[in-house]
Amino acid sequence: MFRRILCLAVMAASPAFAQWQPSAELGAVSTSGNSDTTSINGRLGLKAEDALWTHEYHLAALRAEQSDELTASRYETAAKLARKFGERTYLGAAARYEDDDFAAYDYQATMAVNYGGWLVREEGRSFQLEGGPGARRARLAETGDVEESALLRGFADYQHRLTDSTQFFNTLLVEATGDNTFVQNDIGLAVSINRSLALKAAYQARRNSDVPDGTRRTDTLTSVNIVWSPKAK
């Protein structure tokens, strides 16, 4: 159900194709010797903004193997749509679905309505906050039990251009329910190589508050990726 809603959100109120700003990033590591290790992570994104609407969609994936044994397998898709009221505030909706073969939950799906705005939005620096109520559905990996509950969602995004070629970013997502609180923080630097390519170093921490015994609450990912994002003409 949530994946169908994501597809409908992509088609709804979409601006002209020429306005979309695509992005793609990829990172991979392969080692051999006493142990063979391979890991790959990637992300595809689309963004658009006009006088009234903002649109954001992304698909992210992570896969890792060690000595031919799968050690990580996760993908996530998300969509955000917002109607702006003036230059600083907006009202919108967000949906997210993730599937993880090595987490406390087989999948988590959330939807929420959001009221938000930019506390700072100026050349080279921005700080965005949003929050609102929604719903969550998730299946526990250990028991197969399905949780359905009301949700409070919060999101913060800080961007700061340190130099002409270096960008600092820090994003925080919180999805809180009576069953579980999910928190994800991404922090890092992106350094431009040319007009369309950048090198991004990032650290991601993901935490679920309610997990079975023997399962860690926090997962982390340190990555160095090549990012492709053509500048708008």
PDB file of C-alpha atoms in Angstrom:
ATOM      1  CA  MET A   1       0.000   0.000   0.000  1.00  0.00           C
ATOM      2  CA  PHE A   2       2.724   2.449   0.966  1.00  0.00           C
ATOM      3  CA  ARG A   3       4.678   1.722  -2.220  1.00  0.00           C
ATOM      4  CA  ARG A   4       1.584   2.449  -4.328  1.00  0.00           C
ATOM      5  CA  ILE A   5       1.135   5.761  -2.529  1.00  0.00           C
ATOM      6  CA  LEU A   6       4.767   6.639  -3.262  1.00  0.00           C
ATOM      7  CA  CYS A   7       4.158   6.008  -6.964  1.00  0.00           C
ATOM      8  CA  LEU A   8       1.019   8.159  -6.911  1.00  0.00           C
ATOM      9  CA  ALA A   9       2.922  10.936  -5.148  1.00  0.00           C
ATOM     10  CA  VAL A  10       5.494  10.963  -7.932  1.00  0.00           C
ATOM     11  CA  MET A  11       2.779  11.471 -10.548  1.00  0.00           C
ATOM     12  CA  ALA A  12       0.734  13.988  -8.592  1.00  0.00           C
ATOM     13  CA  ALA A  13       1.273  17.692  -9.188  1.00  0.00           C
ATOM     14  CA  SER A  14       4.585  17.041 -10.962  1.00  0.00           C
ATOM     15  CA  PRO A  15       6.300  19.990 -12.612  1.00  0.00           C
ATOM     16  CA  ALA A  16       7.607  19.893 -16.164  1.00  0.00           C
ATOM     17  CA  PHE A  17      10.397  17.368 -16.764  1.00  0.00           C
ATOM     18  CA  ALA A  18      12.845  20.125 -17.674  1.00  0.00           C
ATOM     19  CA  GLN A  19      12.588  21.454 -14.107  1.00  0.00           C
ATOM     20  CA  TRP A  20      13.721  18.227 -12.468  1.00  0.00           C
ATOM     21  CA  GLN A  21      17.232  18.118 -11.027  1.00  0.00           C
ATOM     22  CA  PRO A  22      18.527  14.514 -10.962  1.00  0.00           C
ATOM     23  CA  SER A  23      21.387  13.197  -8.852  1.00  0.00           C
ATOM     24  CA  ALA A  24      23.177   9.883  -8.473  1.00  0.00           C
ATOM     25  CA  GLU A  25      25.905   8.656  -6.158  1.00  0.00           C
ATOM     26  CA  LEU A  26      27.877   5.443  -5.871  1.00  0.00           C
ATOM     27  CA  GLY A  27      30.493   4.016  -3.536  1.00  0.00           C
ATOM     28  CA  ALA A  28      32.120   0.575  -3.598  1.00  0.00           C
ATOM     29  CA  VAL A  29      34.862  -1.324  -1.729  1.00  0.00           C
ATOM     30  CA  SER A  30      36.428  -4.648  -2.710  1.00  0.00           C
ATOM     31  CA  THR A  31      39.248  -6.446  -0.853  1.00  0.00           C
ATOM     32  CA  SER A  32      40.857  -9.871  -1.310  1.00  0.00           C
ATOM     33  CA  GLY A  33      43.401 -12.009   0.519  1.00  0.00           C
ATOM     34  CA  ASN A  34      42.712 -13.729   3.825  1.00  0.00           C
ATOM     35  CA  SER A  35      39.114 -12.586   3.435  1.00  0.00           C
ATOM     36  CA  ASP A  36      37.158 -11.364   0.420  1.00  0.00           C
ATOM     37  CA  THR A  37      34.938  -8.373   1.085  1.00  0.00           C
ATOM     38  CA  THR A  38      32.701  -6.453  -1.286  1.00  0.00           C
ATOM     39  CA  SER A  39      30.349  -3.608  -0.439  1.00  0.00           C
ATOM     40  CA  ILE A  40      28.382  -1.189  -2.570  1.00  0.00           C
ATOM     41  CA  ASN A  41      26.034   1.657  -1.730  1.00  0.00           C
ATOM     42  CA  GLY A  42      24.185   4.025  -4.011  1.00  0.00           C
ATOM     43  CA  ARG A  43      21.460   6.597  -4.209  1.00  0.00           C
ATOM     44  CA  LEU A  44      19.284   8.099  -6.943  1.00  0.00           C
ATOM     45  CA  GLY A  45      17.403  11.346  -6.403  1.00  0.00           C
ATOM     46  CA  LEU A  46      15.085  13.813  -8.105  1.00  0.00           C
ATOM     47  CA  LYS A  47      14.268  17.325  -6.912  1.00  0.00           C
ATOM     48  CA  ALA A  48      12.181  20.153  -8.288  1.00  0.00           C
ATOM     49  CA  GLU A  49      10.985  23.497  -6.971  1.00  0.00           C
ATOM     50  CA  ASP A  50       8.880  26.266  -8.441  1.00  0.00           C
ATOM     51  CA  ALA A  51       7.025  29.236  -6.987  1.00  0.00           C
ATOM     52  CA  LEU A  52       4.398  27.060  -5.259  1.00  0.00           C
ATOM     53  CA  TRP A  53       5.632  23.469  -4.983  1.00  0.00           C
ATOM     54  CA  THR A  54       8.666  21.450  -3.922  1.00  0.00           C
ATOM     55  CA  HIS A  55       9.178  17.786  -4.831  1.00  0.00           C
ATOM     56  CA  GLU A  56      11.804  15.342  -3.567  1.00  0.00           C
ATOM     57  CA  TYR A  57      12.178  11.634  -4.334  1.00  0.00           C
ATOM     58  CA  HIS A  58      15.007   9.214  -3.680  1.00  0.00           C
ATOM     59  CA  LEU A  59      15.967   5.550  -3.823  1.00  0.00           C
ATOM     60  CA  ALA A  60      18.927   4.275  -1.773  1.00  0.00           C
ATOM     61  CA  ALA A  61      20.509   0.826  -1.515  1.00  0.00           C
ATOM     62  CA  LEU A  62      23.258  -0.912   0.468  1.00  0.00           C
ATOM     63  CA  ARG A  63      24.691  -4.389  -0.120  1.00  0.00           C
ATOM     64  CA  ALA A  64      27.766  -6.090   1.377  1.00  0.00           C
ATOM     65  CA  GLU A  65      29.336  -9.555   1.219  1.00  0.00           C
ATOM     66  CA  GLN A  66      32.211 -11.138   3.125  1.00  0.00           C
ATOM     67  CA  SER A  67      33.722 -14.408   1.872  1.00  0.00           C
ATOM     68  CA  ASP A  68      30.639 -14.925  -0.332  1.00  0.00           C
ATOM     69  CA  GLU A  69      28.306 -14.492   2.648  1.00  0.00           C
ATOM     70  CA  LEU A  70      25.762 -11.677   2.518  1.00  0.00           C
ATOM     71  CA  THR A  71      26.263  -9.329   5.481  1.00  0.00           C
ATOM     72  CA  ALA A  72      24.103  -6.314   4.548  1.00  0.00           C
ATOM     73  CA  SER A  73      21.103  -5.815   2.286  1.00  0.00           C
ATOM     74  CA  ARG A  74      18.927  -2.727   2.572  1.00  0.00           C
ATOM     75  CA  TYR A  75      16.979  -0.461   0.279  1.00  0.00           C
ATOM     76  CA  GLU A  76      14.871   2.604   0.938  1.00  0.00           C
ATOM     77  CA  THR A  77      12.544   4.744  -1.137  1.00  0.00           C
ATOM     78  CA  ALA A  78      10.993   8.030  -0.061  1.00  0.00           C
ATOM     79  CA  ALA A  79       8.939  10.912  -1.427  1.00  0.00           C
ATOM     80  CA  LYS A  80       8.122  14.424  -0.218  1.00  0.00           C
ATOM     81  CA  LEU A  81       5.661  16.915  -1.661  1.00  0.00           C
ATOM     82  CA  ALA A  82       5.027  20.394  -0.242  1.00  0.00           C
ATOM     83  CA  ARG A  83       2.917  23.445  -1.060  1.00  0.00           C
ATOM     84  CA  LYS A  84       4.707  26.688  -0.212  1.00  0.00           C
ATOM     85  CA  PHE A  85       3.048  29.612   1.547  1.00  0.00           C
ATOM     86  CA  GLY A  86       5.374  32.532   1.051  1.00  0.00           C
ATOM     87  CA  GLU A  87       9.146  32.258   0.868  1.00  0.00           C
ATOM     88  CA  ARG A  88       9.731  30.507   4.205  1.00  0.00           C
ATOM     89  CA  THR A  89       6.866  28.149   5.158  1.00  0.00           C
ATOM     90  CA  TYR A  90       5.086  25.180   3.588  1.00  0.00           C
ATOM     91  CA  LEU A  91       2.587  22.379   4.209  1.00  0.00           C
ATOM     92  CA  GLY A  92       3.196  18.963   2.741  1.00  0.00           C
ATOM     93  CA  ALA A  93       3.376  15.191   3.056  1.00  0.00           C
ATOM     94  CA  ALA A  94       6.173  12.632   3.297  1.00  0.00           C
ATOM     95  CA  ALA A  95       6.269   8.863   2.811  1.00  0.00           C
ATOM     96  CA  ARG A  96       9.124   6.412   3.363  1.00  0.00           C
ATOM     97  CA  TYR A  97       9.561   2.657   2.906  1.00  0.00           C
ATOM     98  CA  GLU A  98      12.625   0.604   3.860  1.00  0.00           C
ATOM     99  CA  ASP A  99      13.417  -3.096   3.608  1.00  0.00           C
ATOM    100  CA  ASP A 100      16.373  -4.469   5.596  1.00  0.00           C
ATOM    101  CA  ASP A 101      17.372  -8.144   5.762  1.00  0.00           C
ATOM    102  CA  PHE A 102      19.646  -7.603   8.782  1.00  0.00           C
ATOM    103  CA  ALA A 103      17.660  -5.274  11.037  1.00  0.00           C
ATOM    104  CA  ALA A 104      15.166  -5.707  13.862  1.00  0.00           C
ATOM    105  CA  TYR A 105      12.379  -4.941  11.359  1.00  0.00           C
ATOM    106  CA  ASP A 106      11.942  -6.656   7.988  1.00  0.00           C
ATOM    107  CA  TYR A 107      10.363  -3.472   6.739  1.00  0.00           C
ATOM    108  CA  GLN A 108       9.155  -0.111   8.014  1.00  0.00           C
ATOM    109  CA  ALA A 109       6.692   2.106   6.152  1.00  0.00           C
ATOM    110  CA  THR A 110       5.671   5.579   7.290  1.00  0.00           C
ATOM    111  CA  MET A 111       3.506   8.440   6.086  1.00  0.00           C
ATOM    112  CA  ALA A 112       3.064  11.881   7.637  1.00  0.00           C
ATOM    113  CA  VAL A 113       1.753  15.357   6.955  1.00  0.00           C
ATOM    114  CA  ASN A 114       4.236  18.116   7.666  1.00  0.00           C
ATOM    115  CA  TYR A 115       4.293  21.780   8.485  1.00  0.00           C
ATOM    116  CA  GLY A 116       7.711  23.291   8.042  1.00  0.00           C
ATOM    117  CA  GLY A 117       9.902  26.108   6.925  1.00  0.00           C
ATOM    118  CA  TRP A 118      13.365  27.554   6.535  1.00  0.00           C
ATOM    119  CA  LEU A 119      14.684  29.316   9.616  1.00  0.00           C
ATOM    120  CA  VAL A 120      17.658  30.339   7.481  1.00  0.00           C
ATOM    121  CA  ARG A 121      17.649  30.481   3.692  1.00  0.00           C
ATOM    122  CA  GLU A 122      20.385  32.590   2.216  1.00  0.00           C
ATOM    123  CA  GLU A 123      23.251  32.337  -0.228  1.00  0.00           C
ATOM    124  CA  GLY A 124      25.538  29.536   0.935  1.00  0.00           C
ATOM    125  CA  ARG A 125      23.555  28.545   4.037  1.00  0.00           C
ATOM    126  CA  SER A 126      20.154  27.070   4.918  1.00  0.00           C
ATOM    127  CA  PHE A 127      18.427  25.530   7.941  1.00  0.00           C
ATOM    128  CA  GLN A 128      15.118  23.724   7.440  1.00  0.00           C
ATOM    129  CA  LEU A 129      12.740  22.242  10.045  1.00  0.00           C
ATOM    130  CA  GLU A 130       9.489  20.307   9.610  1.00  0.00           C
ATOM    131  CA  GLY A 131       7.217  18.063  11.637  1.00  0.00           C
ATOM    132  CA  GLY A 132       3.771  16.537  11.881  1.00  0.00           C
ATOM    133  CA  PRO A 133       1.583  13.493  12.601  1.00  0.00           C
ATOM    134  CA  GLY A 134       1.258  10.336  10.546  1.00  0.00           C
ATOM    135  CA  ALA A 135       1.102   6.541  10.614  1.00  0.00           C
ATOM    136  CA  ARG A 136       3.593   3.664  10.660  1.00  0.00           C
ATOM    137  CA  ARG A 137       3.435   0.003   9.694  1.00  0.00           C
ATOM    138  CA  ALA A 138       6.331  -2.388  10.380  1.00  0.00           C
ATOM    139  CA  ARG A 139       7.036  -6.109  10.652  1.00  0.00           C
ATOM    140  CA  LEU A 140       9.350  -7.517  13.320  1.00  0.00           C
ATOM    141  CA  ALA A 141      12.009  -9.792  11.837  1.00  0.00           C
ATOM    142  CA  GLU A 142      12.156 -12.145  14.834  1.00  0.00           C
ATOM    143  CA  THR A 143       8.452 -12.905  15.262  1.00  0.00           C
ATOM    144  CA  GLY A 144       6.792 -11.715  12.066  1.00  0.00           C
ATOM    145  CA  ASP A 145       4.380  -9.595  14.114  1.00  0.00           C
ATOM    146  CA  VAL A 146       3.096  -6.486  12.348  1.00  0.00           C
ATOM    147  CA  GLU A 147       2.981  -3.178  14.231  1.00  0.00           C
ATOM    148  CA  GLU A 148       0.579  -0.423  13.216  1.00  0.00           C
ATOM    149  CA  SER A 149       0.602   2.830  15.138  1.00  0.00           C
ATOM    150  CA  ALA A 150       0.275   6.591  15.038  1.00  0.00           C
ATOM    151  CA  LEU A 151       3.448   8.508  14.320  1.00  0.00           C
ATOM    152  CA  LEU A 152       5.103  11.834  15.044  1.00  0.00           C
ATOM    153  CA  ARG A 153       7.700  12.790  12.434  1.00  0.00           C
ATOM    154  CA  GLY A 154      10.413  15.410  12.676  1.00  0.00           C
ATOM    155  CA  PHE A 155      13.027  16.449  10.140  1.00  0.00           C
ATOM    156  CA  ALA A 156      15.918  18.938  10.174  1.00  0.00           C
ATOM    157  CA  ASP A 157      18.379  19.809   7.423  1.00  0.00           C
ATOM    158  CA  TYR A 158      21.388  22.133   7.694  1.00  0.00           C
ATOM    159  CA  GLN A 159      23.513  23.030   4.662  1.00  0.00           C
ATOM    160  CA  HIS A 160      26.557  25.322   4.717  1.00  0.00           C
ATOM    161  CA  ARG A 161      28.867  26.134   1.825  1.00  0.00           C
ATOM    162  CA  LEU A 162      32.263  26.430   3.505  1.00  0.00           C
ATOM    163  CA  THR A 163      34.140  27.393   0.338  1.00  0.00           C
ATOM    164  CA  ASP A 164      33.329  27.691  -3.354  1.00  0.00           C
ATOM    165  CA  SER A 165      33.927  23.939  -3.719  1.00  0.00           C
ATOM    166  CA  THR A 166      33.103  22.489  -0.268  1.00  0.00           C
ATOM    167  CA  GLN A 167      29.645  21.903   1.209  1.00  0.00           C
ATOM    168  CA  PHE A 168      28.867  20.743   4.767  1.00  0.00           C
ATOM    169  CA  PHE A 169      25.569  18.972   5.445  1.00  0.00           C
ATOM    170  CA  ASN A 170      23.767  17.514   8.457  1.00  0.00           C
ATOM    171  CA  THR A 171      20.285  15.978   8.269  1.00  0.00           C
ATOM    172  CA  LEU A 172      18.212  14.436  11.051  1.00  0.00           C
ATOM    173  CA  LEU A 173      15.052  12.318  10.724  1.00  0.00           C
ATOM    174  CA  VAL A 174      12.953  11.192  13.715  1.00  0.00           C
ATOM    175  CA  GLU A 175       9.910   8.889  13.459  1.00  0.00           C
ATOM    176  CA  ALA A 176       8.442   8.327  16.932  1.00  0.00           C
ATOM    177  CA  THR A 177       5.626   5.918  17.847  1.00  0.00           C
ATOM    178  CA  GLY A 178       4.499   4.089  20.962  1.00  0.00           C
ATOM    179  CA  ASP A 179       6.198   0.927  19.649  1.00  0.00           C
ATOM    180  CA  ASN A 180       9.505   2.279  18.382  1.00  0.00           C
ATOM    181  CA  THR A 181      11.440   5.464  17.758  1.00  0.00           C
ATOM    182  CA  PHE A 182      13.562   5.523  14.617  1.00  0.00           C
ATOM    183  CA  VAL A 183      16.326   8.130  14.337  1.00  0.00           C
ATOM    184  CA  GLN A 184      18.657   8.664  11.389  1.00  0.00           C
ATOM    185  CA  ASN A 185      21.432  11.242  11.215  1.00  0.00           C
ATOM    186  CA  ASP A 186      23.597  11.914   8.148  1.00  0.00           C
ATOM    187  CA  ILE A 187      26.586  14.251   8.380  1.00  0.00           C
ATOM    188  CA  GLY A 188      29.415  14.910   5.969  1.00  0.00           C
ATOM    189  CA  LEU A 189      31.236  16.996   3.392  1.00  0.00           C
ATOM    190  CA  ALA A 190      30.915  17.210  -0.385  1.00  0.00           C
ATOM    191  CA  VAL A 191      33.808  18.594  -2.451  1.00  0.00           C
ATOM    192  CA  SER A 192      33.180  19.603  -6.048  1.00  0.00           C
ATOM    193  CA  ILE A 193      35.414  18.051  -8.714  1.00  0.00           C
ATOM    194  CA  ASN A 194      33.847  19.908 -11.627  1.00  0.00           C
ATOM    195  CA  ARG A 195      30.462  21.358 -12.541  1.00  0.00           C
ATOM    196  CA  SER A 196      28.672  17.982 -12.396  1.00  0.00           C
ATOM    197  CA  LEU A 197      30.809  15.714 -10.160  1.00  0.00           C
ATOM    198  CA  ALA A 198      31.657  15.797  -6.463  1.00  0.00           C
ATOM    199  CA  LEU A 199      33.341  13.591  -3.885  1.00  0.00           C
ATOM    200  CA  LYS A 200      31.228  13.056  -0.768  1.00  0.00           C
ATOM    201  CA  ALA A 201      32.393  11.695   2.589  1.00  0.00           C
ATOM    202  CA  ALA A 202      29.557  10.907   4.992  1.00  0.00           C
ATOM    203  CA  TYR A 203      28.742   9.214   8.277  1.00  0.00           C
ATOM    204  CA  GLN A 204      25.270   7.788   8.851  1.00  0.00           C
ATOM    205  CA  ALA A 205      23.844   6.532  12.156  1.00  0.00           C
ATOM    206  CA  ARG A 206      20.460   4.762  12.315  1.00  0.00           C
ATOM    207  CA  ARG A 207      18.816   3.765  15.608  1.00  0.00           C
ATOM    208  CA  ASN A 208      15.678   1.814  16.537  1.00  0.00           C
ATOM    209  CA  SER A 209      14.730   2.050  20.207  1.00  0.00           C
ATOM    210  CA  ASP A 210      12.791  -1.249  20.357  1.00  0.00           C
ATOM    211  CA  VAL A 211      14.775  -4.293  19.182  1.00  0.00           C
ATOM    212  CA  PRO A 212      14.880  -7.988  20.216  1.00  0.00           C
ATOM    213  CA  ASP A 213      17.545  -9.283  22.595  1.00  0.00           C
ATOM    214  CA  GLY A 214      20.828  -9.824  20.792  1.00  0.00           C
ATOM    215  CA  THR A 215      20.115  -7.141  18.169  1.00  0.00           C
ATOM    216  CA  ARG A 216      21.989  -3.860  18.241  1.00  0.00           C
ATOM    217  CA  ARG A 217      19.914  -0.707  18.373  1.00  0.00           C
ATOM    218  CA  THR A 218      22.302   1.334  16.232  1.00  0.00           C
ATOM    219  CA  ASP A 219      23.689   0.738  12.737  1.00  0.00           C
ATOM    220  CA  THR A 220      26.334   3.000  11.211  1.00  0.00           C
ATOM    221  CA  LEU A 221      27.644   3.521   7.696  1.00  0.00           C
ATOM    222  CA  THR A 222      30.799   5.424   6.748  1.00  0.00           C
ATOM    223  CA  SER A 223      30.991   6.108   3.025  1.00  0.00           C
ATOM    224  CA  VAL A 224      33.012   7.926   0.376  1.00  0.00           C
ATOM    225  CA  ASN A 225      30.970   8.299  -2.799  1.00  0.00           C
ATOM    226  CA  ILE A 226      31.205   9.883  -6.211  1.00  0.00           C
ATOM    227  CA  VAL A 227      28.170  12.127  -6.771  1.00  0.00           C
ATOM    228  CA  TRP A 228      26.791  13.188 -10.154  1.00  0.00           C
ATOM    229  CA  SER A 229      24.445  16.170 -10.121  1.00  0.00           C
ATOM    230  CA  PRO A 230      24.255  18.375 -13.236  1.00  0.00           C
ATOM    231  CA  LYS A 231      23.762  22.050 -12.524  1.00  0.00           C
ATOM    232  CA  ALA A 232      20.573  23.705 -13.709  1.00  0.00           C
ATOM    233  CA  LYS A 233      21.013  25.859 -16.791  1.00  0.00           C
TER     234      LYS A 233
END
